[in-house]
Amino acid sequence: MTEPVTDIAPDVIYRTSQEADDVERVEISSQDGKNSVSLAKGANSKKSSQMSSIKFNALGTALGFLVNGYMYQVGSLLLTLYEDVYPTVYNSSTLQSALSTAVLYGVLFGLIAFGFIADMVGRKAGLIMCSSLVILGSVLSVAANGTSTDGMMWMIVVSRAIVGLGMGGEYTCNVPNVMEDSEDVSVNNRGRRVSLLVMFMEVVGNNTPTLIQLILIAAACRNVTLDSRSSTGVSLPGCHPQVVWRLSYGLGLIPCVVVLLFRVRMSDSAMYQTDAKLRKKVYDGLDLFVILRHFSSRGVGTIVMWLIVDWINYSQGNFSGVILEKVTGVSLFKTAWIGLVQGVIFQSGPFIASLVVDKFGRRNTEIFGWMWLASTQLINAGIYIILSHHPVGFIVWQTFVFIFQYFVFIPVYLIPAEVYPTRIRATMYGWSSGLGKVGGILGTTLFPYMWEGFGHGVESLDALRDIQWFYAGLEYLGLILAVLFVPEYSRTSLRGEDRRYNELRRRYAARFAKSLGVTNLSEAELKEASNSSLNLYTLLKYKLQASQQTFLQAKQEYAKMLLARCYFQNSEEIERYAELPIYYDDRTLITKWIRQWRMGRARAAEYIENAERLGWEDNSSWQVEPEKNSRTKDDEIGMDSTEAVFDGGTAKAN
């Protein structure tokens, strides 16, 4: 078990009236100075309002991921049904892959697009758009039609892609928001709270369509199996597949509408509101530079981990019904029953993992998960053929193995929402999860081809066993990468990372300006520069099309703009910051070991301490008070207003 991880330096204090008195008194004086009126404000009412907002956000998050879980799983059993009753699907690996990956493609683009929207426009606005897209796609799925079965299937593919677009946004808008809310509830138990609201509820949603489809299949297609379909050569008599799949998609619309109503009343987190007002909802070249310079190692830990786990999870999940029928020979109705029982048992996985993820730490929890999956996958591959002759044993073993997959899933979900600062949190979460979804797309797309390829054109049990060997190799790769590249941010304040990130921006902005000779600036010039419309694209055009002198002038103007955005007030401050050293620790073991090898243990330890204190040196221009004590699980929620005071000026968010 890991020791509690905390910032060596205290975090930024968010100063409010509560810290001085329970009541804020504002004096309003008349012009002649003879009369004054004291107005008492109940500071506790603001705090109560914020707590109410956090609770409402939590309920909206839980319902949102319940819907997400439903939408992910609703297609798994339906893919088995489509193969059973529609020869067009049964005979086309392309259509099978399209049906199984349509949602994933939508999720991929939704993650990236809505990550940007969540940071630039707002978490709440993004969530409303996401729910609207899910509703639209679900309506189109229910109404899917065509002049042929093939055309109808492709309309379903397009409709599910639209649903996926909204689902992807659910992650990038909702997870950062609830993570920031959880920071204001309890730093020490932040991981548990987010895990229960996100992953646990998503697994509940995964089980819901199986229960519904069990009832529908019992009424419409109880005795459908692959063998009966192939023996008739036509769609099965006595089966009404459209009743099953249209109602499966349609019933999912009910919670979607409820969630949309909740979205209207949800709010952006206090951390996001503060950050958005300070940075004015814009990105610049400093963000890109810091990401590339300091976040590359943790990027491997957030992106590649997600890619590997999604490759395995989505390919096995989407084809689980088909595999189960192949191995056990049971009917579609019994497959649904087995899937439901497994799903209920799986529910314990995220619950157990959520209880230990804060105590063990994100990295250790994920390492255990990868070790378990890799080792059991090797055993699985070795006894696969034997298990196929014992259907009950196969089902019990598979269920036991996959309970512990959530020890990987939960850290993979949490880490990208913690290791990046509020300024870019949703955007980086979107890229981490979005590029990870590429693994899900690859795994699901390639699975039917791998099955046929390993079986030399036949979807055999031997080919399925070979796929298990391949997955074991992927999981051992995940284990190695988790040890080296997964950062540890358990029990570490998110506001501390915000402070370090802003300090990096200030130091790099000052260095860039000094290299271009634009440090001798007045306060008026800096204020004027803050309104500049220059961006990286404009600079690139100057680089390619304009003269060297014009390009240099453009860079100088851009440097002035960066200084203004970093709240520099005068030339003395710029000169001082340009001389300050750069320290930053990304909290990965690979970086720590490389630093110890290059510097030695003593100097490496000193470097890490300096990195944690970044922004709190005596010569720092941030004039904010440190917290008196470390946060505990009993911490109250965050404050109602924030102000960060710089030399010569104040940036305040109320």
XYZ file of C-alpha atoms in Angstrom:
654
model
C 0.000 0.000 0.000
C 1.378 3.391 -0.941
C 1.853 6.267 1.459
C -0.387 9.311 0.957
C 0.973 11.478 -1.845
C 0.715 15.206 -1.212
C 2.269 18.320 -2.620
C 5.448 19.287 -0.804
C 4.433 22.891 -1.283
C 0.987 24.026 -0.187
C -1.645 24.648 -2.793
C -3.185 27.935 -3.841
C -5.628 29.193 -1.245
C -9.004 30.198 -2.629
C -9.714 33.139 -0.370
C -13.247 34.047 0.487
C -15.252 35.730 3.142
C -15.628 32.422 4.943
C -11.963 32.410 5.862
C -12.219 35.634 7.812
C -15.785 35.680 9.114
C -18.983 33.793 8.618
C -20.543 37.053 7.523
C -19.174 39.459 4.952
C -19.884 43.081 5.694
C -19.868 45.572 2.881
C -19.877 49.232 3.684
C -21.523 51.559 1.238
C -20.726 55.170 1.995
C -22.505 58.249 0.681
C -20.590 61.010 -1.075
C -20.579 63.311 1.940
C -19.208 60.499 4.120
C -21.879 61.027 6.777
C -23.963 57.970 6.151
C -22.959 54.378 5.767
C -24.953 51.206 5.492
C -23.679 47.813 6.553
C -25.053 44.965 4.535
C -24.633 41.424 5.850
C -24.261 38.604 3.368
C -24.675 35.019 4.418
C -21.490 33.465 3.122
C -22.817 30.095 4.164
C -25.642 30.479 1.658
C -23.112 30.565 -1.186
C -21.356 27.552 0.214
C -24.668 25.734 0.548
C -25.550 26.681 -3.022
C -22.236 25.303 -4.280
C -22.715 22.071 -2.363
C -26.205 21.750 -3.836
C -24.744 22.289 -7.314
C -22.114 19.610 -6.718
C -24.760 17.129 -5.587
C -26.944 17.883 -8.611
C -23.933 17.496 -10.908
C -23.222 14.127 -9.297
C -26.764 12.914 -9.988
C -26.566 14.131 -13.593
C -23.211 12.402 -14.024
C -24.529 9.091 -12.666
C -27.554 9.151 -14.986
C -25.409 10.207 -17.936
C -23.082 7.242 -17.576
C -26.015 4.928 -17.003
C -27.172 5.948 -20.491
C -23.647 5.622 -21.871
C -23.392 2.090 -20.518
C -26.728 1.207 -22.089
C -25.728 2.578 -25.482
C -22.414 0.728 -25.446
C -23.910 -2.651 -24.603
C -27.181 -2.531 -26.519
C -25.429 -3.505 -29.755
C -23.485 -6.497 -28.422
C -26.342 -9.002 -28.302
C -27.998 -7.398 -31.313
C -24.903 -8.159 -33.395
C -25.418 -11.824 -32.537
C -29.082 -11.501 -33.498
C -28.224 -9.829 -36.816
C -25.833 -12.649 -37.689
C -28.446 -15.243 -36.754
C -31.364 -13.876 -38.752
C -29.894 -11.775 -41.595
C -27.744 -13.681 -44.120
C -26.461 -10.303 -45.373
C -24.763 -9.741 -42.024
C -23.738 -13.364 -41.499
C -21.859 -13.475 -44.809
C -20.170 -10.074 -44.576
C -17.201 -9.456 -42.267
C -17.273 -5.829 -43.426
C -20.845 -5.290 -42.250
C -20.133 -7.108 -38.974
C -17.177 -4.815 -38.317
C -19.170 -1.708 -39.283
C -22.038 -2.604 -36.937
C -19.654 -3.306 -34.073
C -17.445 -0.225 -34.576
C -19.985 2.450 -35.599
C -20.417 3.651 -32.029
C -16.653 3.614 -31.500
C -15.996 5.831 -34.509
C -18.569 8.291 -33.214
C -17.068 8.151 -29.722
C -13.584 8.797 -31.138
C -14.567 12.021 -32.883
C -16.857 13.040 -30.030
C -14.058 12.721 -27.505
C -11.716 14.983 -29.424
C -14.311 17.553 -30.546
C -16.083 17.873 -27.221
C -12.813 17.995 -25.303
C -12.138 21.295 -27.009
C -15.750 22.432 -26.562
C -15.698 21.599 -22.843
C -12.607 23.758 -22.270
C -13.544 26.602 -24.586
C -17.343 26.828 -24.287
C -18.055 25.051 -21.024
C -18.755 21.643 -19.512
C -22.498 22.220 -19.180
C -22.988 23.487 -22.747
C -21.077 20.504 -24.081
C -23.200 18.061 -22.073
C -26.432 19.516 -23.451
C -25.128 19.078 -27.000
C -24.041 15.506 -26.203
C -27.460 14.465 -24.900
C -29.114 15.999 -27.958
C -26.895 13.952 -30.289
C -27.598 10.712 -28.416
C -31.343 11.346 -28.693
C -31.083 12.136 -32.411
C -29.060 9.017 -33.155
C -31.420 6.829 -31.126
C -34.462 8.141 -33.010
C -32.758 7.405 -36.332
C -31.817 3.908 -35.106
C -35.437 3.097 -34.285
C -36.586 4.466 -37.655
C -33.877 2.668 -39.690
C -35.173 1.424 -43.048
C -34.071 0.807 -46.607
C -34.937 -0.772 -49.930
C -32.948 -3.843 -48.841
C -31.698 -5.447 -45.654
C -28.225 -4.250 -46.544
C -29.422 -0.648 -46.806
C -31.294 -0.894 -43.508
C -28.166 -2.199 -41.763
C -26.063 0.669 -43.088
C -28.625 3.183 -41.833
C -28.251 1.594 -38.398
C -24.472 1.984 -38.737
C -24.792 5.729 -39.438
C -27.347 6.206 -36.639
C -25.163 4.475 -34.074
C -22.207 6.632 -35.127
C -24.264 9.742 -34.273
C -25.086 8.205 -30.893
C -21.367 7.565 -30.389
C -20.560 11.197 -31.120
C -22.677 12.262 -28.161
C -21.341 9.436 -25.990
C -17.773 10.542 -26.614
C -18.614 14.024 -25.447
C -20.087 12.560 -22.270
C -16.593 11.522 -21.201
C -14.733 14.720 -22.005
C -17.399 17.045 -20.614
C -18.516 15.019 -17.622
C -15.451 13.250 -16.192
C -13.337 16.446 -15.884
C -16.329 18.265 -14.383
C -17.045 15.627 -11.739
C -13.310 15.288 -11.023
C -13.088 19.023 -10.330
C -16.207 18.840 -8.156
C -14.687 15.917 -6.257
C -11.571 17.999 -5.603
C -13.810 20.337 -3.613
C -15.445 17.472 -1.729
C -12.404 15.424 -0.694
C -8.940 15.176 -2.222
C -8.176 11.933 -0.420
C -11.305 10.142 -1.681
C -11.567 11.840 -5.071
C -10.858 8.635 -7.001
C -13.519 6.622 -5.176
C -16.213 9.249 -5.757
C -15.494 9.600 -9.471
C -15.208 5.814 -9.941
C -18.615 5.171 -8.413
C -20.319 7.957 -10.372
C -18.688 7.043 -13.694
C -17.476 3.453 -14.083
C -19.828 1.806 -11.590
C -22.883 3.478 -13.139
C -21.672 2.680 -16.642
C -21.506 -1.017 -15.731
C -25.056 -0.782 -14.344
C -26.001 0.663 -17.725
C -24.203 -2.221 -19.465
C -26.518 -4.703 -17.745
C -29.765 -2.871 -18.472
C -30.102 -3.665 -22.210
C -29.310 -7.337 -21.550
C -32.252 -7.555 -19.160
C -34.548 -5.793 -21.626
C -33.370 -7.903 -24.564
C -33.849 -11.068 -22.548
C -37.550 -10.268 -22.303
C -37.771 -9.238 -25.952
C -35.942 -12.318 -27.233
C -38.123 -14.580 -25.085
C -41.150 -13.097 -26.803
C -39.842 -12.799 -30.364
C -36.830 -15.044 -31.096
C -36.353 -17.456 -28.239
C -34.878 -20.420 -30.138
C -32.557 -18.599 -32.553
C -29.100 -20.198 -32.936
C -26.428 -20.024 -35.596
C -26.945 -23.696 -36.457
C -30.649 -23.243 -37.147
C -29.986 -20.193 -39.323
C -27.354 -21.912 -41.395
C -29.532 -24.998 -41.834
C -32.449 -23.036 -43.273
C -30.330 -20.632 -45.296
C -32.904 -17.885 -44.779
C -34.096 -15.633 -42.001
C -35.549 -17.821 -39.280
C -39.265 -18.586 -39.372
C -41.147 -17.624 -36.228
C -38.623 -14.925 -35.301
C -39.433 -11.202 -35.336
C -35.996 -9.581 -35.086
C -37.221 -6.041 -35.740
C -39.307 -6.184 -32.570
C -36.125 -6.920 -30.629
C -33.738 -4.374 -32.113
C -36.169 -1.487 -32.662
C -37.470 -1.694 -29.091
C -33.929 -2.125 -27.759
C -32.922 1.171 -29.359
C -36.259 2.873 -28.619
C -36.443 2.102 -24.909
C -33.044 3.730 -24.492
C -34.628 7.038 -25.499
C -36.508 7.332 -22.199
C -33.466 7.817 -19.930
C -31.861 9.999 -22.633
C -34.666 12.543 -22.347
C -34.482 12.475 -18.542
C -30.735 13.106 -18.683
C -31.217 16.054 -21.044
C -33.575 17.651 -18.526
C -30.918 17.235 -15.850
C -28.299 18.761 -18.131
C -30.199 22.045 -18.226
C -29.853 22.395 -14.444
C -26.258 21.153 -14.126
C -23.424 23.679 -13.768
C -19.742 24.011 -14.576
C -17.428 23.129 -11.701
C -16.068 25.923 -9.499
C -12.512 25.139 -10.630
C -13.480 25.448 -14.284
C -15.381 28.706 -13.768
C -12.395 30.230 -11.993
C -9.912 29.085 -14.617
C -12.114 30.144 -17.540
C -12.385 33.688 -16.228
C -8.662 33.983 -15.632
C -7.579 32.632 -19.030
C -10.541 33.987 -21.003
C -11.140 30.575 -22.622
C -8.268 30.681 -25.100
C -5.287 28.476 -25.951
C -1.926 29.668 -27.213
C 1.508 28.419 -28.223
C 2.661 28.144 -24.613
C 0.092 25.412 -23.986
C 1.362 23.372 -26.924
C 4.993 23.913 -25.917
C 4.469 22.820 -22.290
C 2.469 19.764 -23.380
C 5.194 18.604 -25.766
C 8.059 19.539 -23.443
C 6.799 18.166 -20.125
C 3.774 15.895 -20.689
C 5.122 13.384 -23.220
C 5.898 10.608 -20.698
C 2.544 10.853 -18.962
C 0.959 10.995 -22.422
C 2.188 7.435 -23.001
C 0.621 6.478 -19.680
C -2.746 8.015 -20.538
C -2.981 7.232 -24.264
C -1.252 3.890 -24.883
C -2.785 2.316 -21.773
C -6.238 3.267 -23.004
C -5.455 2.008 -26.500
C -4.431 -1.450 -25.287
C -7.293 -1.943 -22.834
C -9.874 -0.780 -25.394
C -8.431 -3.089 -28.048
C -9.010 -6.062 -25.771
C -12.226 -4.940 -24.123
C -14.197 -3.851 -27.178
C -13.187 -6.731 -29.417
C -14.035 -9.314 -26.770
C -17.132 -7.446 -25.606
C -18.704 -6.868 -29.012
C -18.148 -10.462 -30.099
C -18.797 -12.040 -26.697
C -22.220 -13.338 -27.693
C -20.896 -14.842 -30.923
C -17.962 -16.446 -29.076
C -20.249 -17.837 -26.387
C -22.541 -19.408 -28.975
C -19.558 -20.889 -30.777
C -17.949 -22.341 -27.673
C -21.045 -23.520 -25.795
C -23.555 -23.994 -28.620
C -26.367 -22.405 -26.598
C -29.309 -20.509 -28.075
C -29.516 -16.736 -28.299
C -31.998 -16.706 -25.409
C -29.605 -18.624 -23.156
C -26.739 -16.395 -24.321
C -28.705 -13.391 -23.085
C -29.311 -15.115 -19.738
C -25.629 -15.897 -19.335
C -24.673 -12.346 -20.279
C -27.059 -10.931 -17.688
C -25.759 -13.161 -14.885
C -22.170 -12.300 -15.796
C -23.030 -8.615 -15.888
C -24.539 -8.685 -12.413
C -21.430 -10.424 -11.078
C -19.184 -7.985 -12.954
C -20.898 -5.189 -11.041
C -18.725 -6.067 -8.052
C -15.563 -5.308 -10.054
C -15.791 -1.505 -10.291
C -17.187 -1.328 -6.763
C -14.209 -3.160 -5.252
C -11.707 -1.280 -7.421
C -13.227 2.072 -6.420
C -12.678 1.236 -2.748
C -8.954 0.584 -3.160
C -7.918 3.005 -5.918
C -7.199 5.813 -3.432
C -5.537 3.583 -0.839
C -3.302 1.621 -3.231
C -2.721 4.522 -5.604
C -3.587 4.790 -9.289
C -0.363 3.234 -10.558
C -0.325 0.266 -8.169
C -3.994 -0.490 -8.825
C -3.422 -0.506 -12.570
C -0.269 -2.622 -12.282
C -2.208 -5.230 -10.298
C -4.965 -5.203 -12.921
C -2.589 -5.738 -15.825
C -0.716 -8.483 -13.968
C -3.956 -10.297 -13.243
C -5.298 -10.026 -16.790
C -2.018 -11.039 -18.428
C -1.468 -14.059 -16.188
C -5.040 -15.355 -16.428
C -5.043 -14.794 -20.190
C -2.067 -17.134 -20.505
C -3.921 -19.764 -18.497
C -7.020 -19.131 -20.589
C -5.138 -19.717 -23.832
C -3.612 -22.924 -22.505
C -6.881 -24.545 -21.428
C -9.215 -22.973 -24.007
C -9.991 -26.178 -25.911
C -10.493 -28.117 -22.688
C -12.899 -25.499 -21.379
C -14.874 -25.561 -24.628
C -15.942 -29.124 -23.742
C -17.216 -27.918 -20.361
C -19.542 -24.955 -21.037
C -20.298 -24.293 -17.377
C -16.600 -24.292 -16.533
C -15.896 -21.938 -19.460
C -18.522 -19.452 -18.285
C -17.437 -19.548 -14.632
C -13.752 -19.106 -15.519
C -14.385 -16.200 -17.904
C -16.566 -14.468 -15.320
C -13.949 -14.877 -12.598
C -11.174 -13.529 -14.828
C -12.964 -10.422 -16.035
C -14.150 -9.197 -12.630
C -10.646 -7.848 -12.072
C -10.414 -6.008 -15.391
C -11.810 -2.951 -13.584
C -8.559 -2.621 -11.672
C -7.224 -1.469 -15.062
C -10.304 0.381 -16.297
C -10.775 2.652 -13.297
C -7.209 4.070 -13.210
C -7.327 4.435 -16.997
C -10.490 6.536 -16.636
C -9.222 8.584 -13.684
C -5.625 9.430 -14.565
C -6.165 11.672 -17.656
C -8.653 13.757 -15.657
C -6.110 14.319 -12.871
C -2.662 14.704 -14.400
C -3.454 17.640 -16.693
C -4.283 21.153 -15.430
C -7.779 22.627 -15.568
C -6.806 24.880 -18.467
C -6.407 21.891 -20.818
C -7.988 19.062 -18.800
C -10.957 18.222 -21.037
C -8.952 18.640 -24.245
C -6.186 16.296 -23.068
C -8.748 13.865 -21.673
C -10.381 13.829 -25.096
C -7.121 13.125 -26.891
C -6.087 10.450 -24.379
C -9.389 8.620 -24.565
C -9.887 9.370 -28.271
C -6.583 7.910 -29.381
C -7.251 5.075 -26.960
C -10.497 4.389 -28.807
C -8.379 3.786 -31.896
C -7.401 0.580 -30.117
C -11.052 -0.343 -29.699
C -11.703 0.322 -33.384
C -8.655 -1.672 -34.475
C -9.439 -4.570 -32.173
C -13.098 -4.782 -33.154
C -12.414 -4.295 -36.863
C -9.628 -6.858 -36.990
C -11.235 -9.474 -34.732
C -13.346 -11.249 -37.401
C -10.411 -11.171 -39.818
C -8.046 -12.524 -37.149
C -10.530 -15.256 -36.324
C -10.729 -16.310 -39.954
C -7.007 -15.811 -40.529
C -5.841 -17.866 -37.550
C -8.380 -20.529 -38.538
C -7.264 -20.544 -42.221
C -10.660 -19.323 -43.391
C -12.700 -21.105 -40.703
C -13.976 -19.497 -37.476
C -12.693 -22.344 -35.299
C -11.984 -22.843 -31.608
C -8.285 -23.236 -32.348
C -8.309 -19.772 -33.913
C -10.009 -18.329 -30.824
C -7.282 -19.867 -28.676
C -4.595 -18.239 -30.834
C -6.296 -14.878 -30.293
C -6.014 -15.437 -26.525
C -2.230 -15.827 -26.878
C -2.127 -12.538 -28.770
C -4.163 -10.780 -26.066
C -1.870 -12.129 -23.344
C 1.067 -10.481 -25.129
C -0.804 -7.170 -25.284
C -1.587 -7.347 -21.584
C 2.023 -7.985 -20.602
C 2.978 -4.976 -22.731
C 0.380 -2.973 -20.811
C 1.916 -4.138 -17.523
C 5.391 -2.947 -18.504
C 4.156 0.413 -19.754
C 2.028 0.927 -16.626
C 5.086 0.510 -14.415
C 7.134 2.984 -16.430
C 4.736 5.640 -17.710
C 1.653 5.867 -15.476
C 1.933 8.967 -13.213
C 0.799 8.863 -9.589
C -1.607 11.614 -8.551
C -3.563 9.906 -5.776
C -4.277 12.218 -2.829
C -2.637 15.093 -4.670
C -4.474 18.365 -5.106
C -5.478 19.283 -8.644
C -5.023 22.942 -7.751
C -1.340 22.256 -7.093
C -0.968 21.090 -10.701
C -2.795 24.211 -11.898
C -0.347 26.371 -9.977
C 2.699 24.553 -11.377
C 1.357 24.747 -14.918
C 0.664 28.479 -14.718
C 4.135 29.042 -13.316
C 5.692 27.116 -16.213
C 3.770 29.294 -18.654
C 5.044 32.482 -17.006
C 8.682 31.406 -17.024
C 8.621 30.200 -20.619
C 6.779 33.340 -21.742
C 9.446 35.520 -20.108
C 12.268 33.488 -21.676
C 10.666 33.648 -25.109
C 10.187 37.409 -24.846
C 13.768 37.962 -23.695
C 15.128 35.913 -26.597
C 13.302 38.311 -28.944
C 14.351 41.450 -27.056
C 10.865 42.563 -26.032
C 11.206 42.654 -22.230
C 11.282 46.454 -21.920
C 7.521 46.966 -21.863
C 5.257 49.296 -19.954
C 2.007 48.302 -18.290
C 0.074 50.124 -21.032
C 1.880 48.186 -23.787
C 1.138 44.885 -22.057
C -2.508 45.797 -21.710
C -2.718 46.633 -25.403
C -0.970 43.365 -26.316
C -3.609 41.334 -24.488
C -6.078 42.174 -27.265
C -3.866 40.787 -30.034
C -5.491 38.320 -32.457
C -2.244 36.575 -33.412
C -2.161 32.781 -33.215
C 0.112 29.921 -34.254
C -1.604 29.562 -37.611
C -0.973 33.235 -38.373
C 2.665 32.888 -37.364
C 3.031 29.891 -39.644
C 1.637 31.907 -42.568
C 4.150 34.680 -41.851
C 6.925 32.082 -41.684
C 6.019 30.627 -45.083
C 4.902 33.720 -46.980
C 6.373 36.878 -45.418
C 9.877 38.288 -45.161
C 12.193 37.466 -42.258
C 11.738 40.963 -40.835
C 7.948 40.728 -40.937
C 8.072 37.284 -39.352
C 10.325 38.589 -36.563
C 7.939 41.474 -35.868
C 5.032 39.026 -35.736
C 6.915 36.848 -33.226
C 7.642 39.877 -31.087
C 3.966 40.841 -31.057
C 3.062 37.259 -30.194
C 5.566 37.289 -27.315
C 3.968 40.484 -25.968
C 0.555 38.825 -26.134
C 1.839 35.814 -24.166
C 3.290 38.111 -21.514
C -0.050 39.882 -21.164
C -1.922 36.580 -20.891
C 0.467 35.529 -18.131
C -0.349 38.727 -16.219
C 3.087 40.322 -16.318
C 2.928 43.921 -15.170
C 6.314 45.495 -15.951
C 9.724 44.918 -17.506
C 11.443 44.208 -14.151
C 9.134 41.307 -13.504
C 9.715 39.928 -17.000
C 13.498 40.110 -16.597
C 13.338 38.379 -13.235
C 11.180 35.545 -14.525
C 13.378 35.022 -17.574
C 16.248 34.125 -15.238
C 14.343 31.661 -13.061
C 15.187 27.949 -13.532
C 12.666 25.427 -14.835
C 11.734 22.484 -12.636
C 8.955 20.036 -13.392
C 8.275 16.464 -12.264
C 5.739 14.456 -14.274
C 5.522 11.799 -11.518
C 6.332 8.827 -13.773
C 8.883 6.195 -12.785
C 10.670 6.306 -16.153
C 11.406 10.023 -15.723
C 12.415 9.529 -12.091
C 14.874 6.750 -12.956
C 16.386 8.689 -15.856
C 16.808 11.737 -13.626
C 18.497 9.650 -10.900
C 20.825 8.101 -13.472
C 21.810 11.508 -14.858
C 21.932 13.528 -11.617
C 22.390 11.037 -8.819
C 19.856 10.336 -6.085
C 20.583 13.406 -3.951
C 20.343 15.947 -6.763
C 17.305 14.172 -8.225
C 15.528 14.402 -4.865
C 16.383 18.102 -4.662
C 15.064 18.598 -8.206
C 11.723 16.975 -7.304
C 11.393 19.163 -4.223
C 12.058 22.278 -6.307
C 9.517 21.081 -8.864
C 6.845 20.688 -6.191
C 7.582 24.192 -4.932
C 7.349 25.680 -8.405
C 5.499 28.965 -8.057
C 6.097 29.322 -4.322
C 9.651 30.665 -4.272
C 10.332 33.892 -2.425
C 10.743 35.728 -5.703
C 7.505 34.438 -7.151
C 5.046 37.099 -8.218
C 2.084 35.063 -7.059
C 1.051 36.772 -3.837
C -1.318 34.189 -2.400
C -1.355 32.617 0.998
C -0.433 28.943 1.500
C -2.847 26.558 3.098
C -2.229 25.950 6.774
C -2.966 22.248 6.727
C -3.094 19.408 4.207
C -6.504 18.512 2.900
C -8.217 15.547 4.529
C -11.228 13.425 3.782
C -13.255 15.757 5.990
C -12.496 18.810 3.850
C -15.433 20.975 3.054
C -16.195 22.003 -0.497
C -14.270 24.714 -2.286
C -14.794 28.406 -1.939
C -17.211 30.778 -3.571
C -14.680 33.158 -5.064
C -11.061 33.053 -6.072
C -8.400 35.651 -6.508
C -4.838 35.380 -7.610
C -2.873 38.556 -6.928
C 0.199 39.492 -8.928
C 2.771 42.193 -8.364
C 1.093 45.384 -9.389
C -2.289 43.894 -10.295
C -5.064 41.498 -9.427
C -6.850 38.819 -11.441
C -10.082 37.898 -9.695
C -12.844 35.407 -10.438
C -16.084 35.640 -8.508
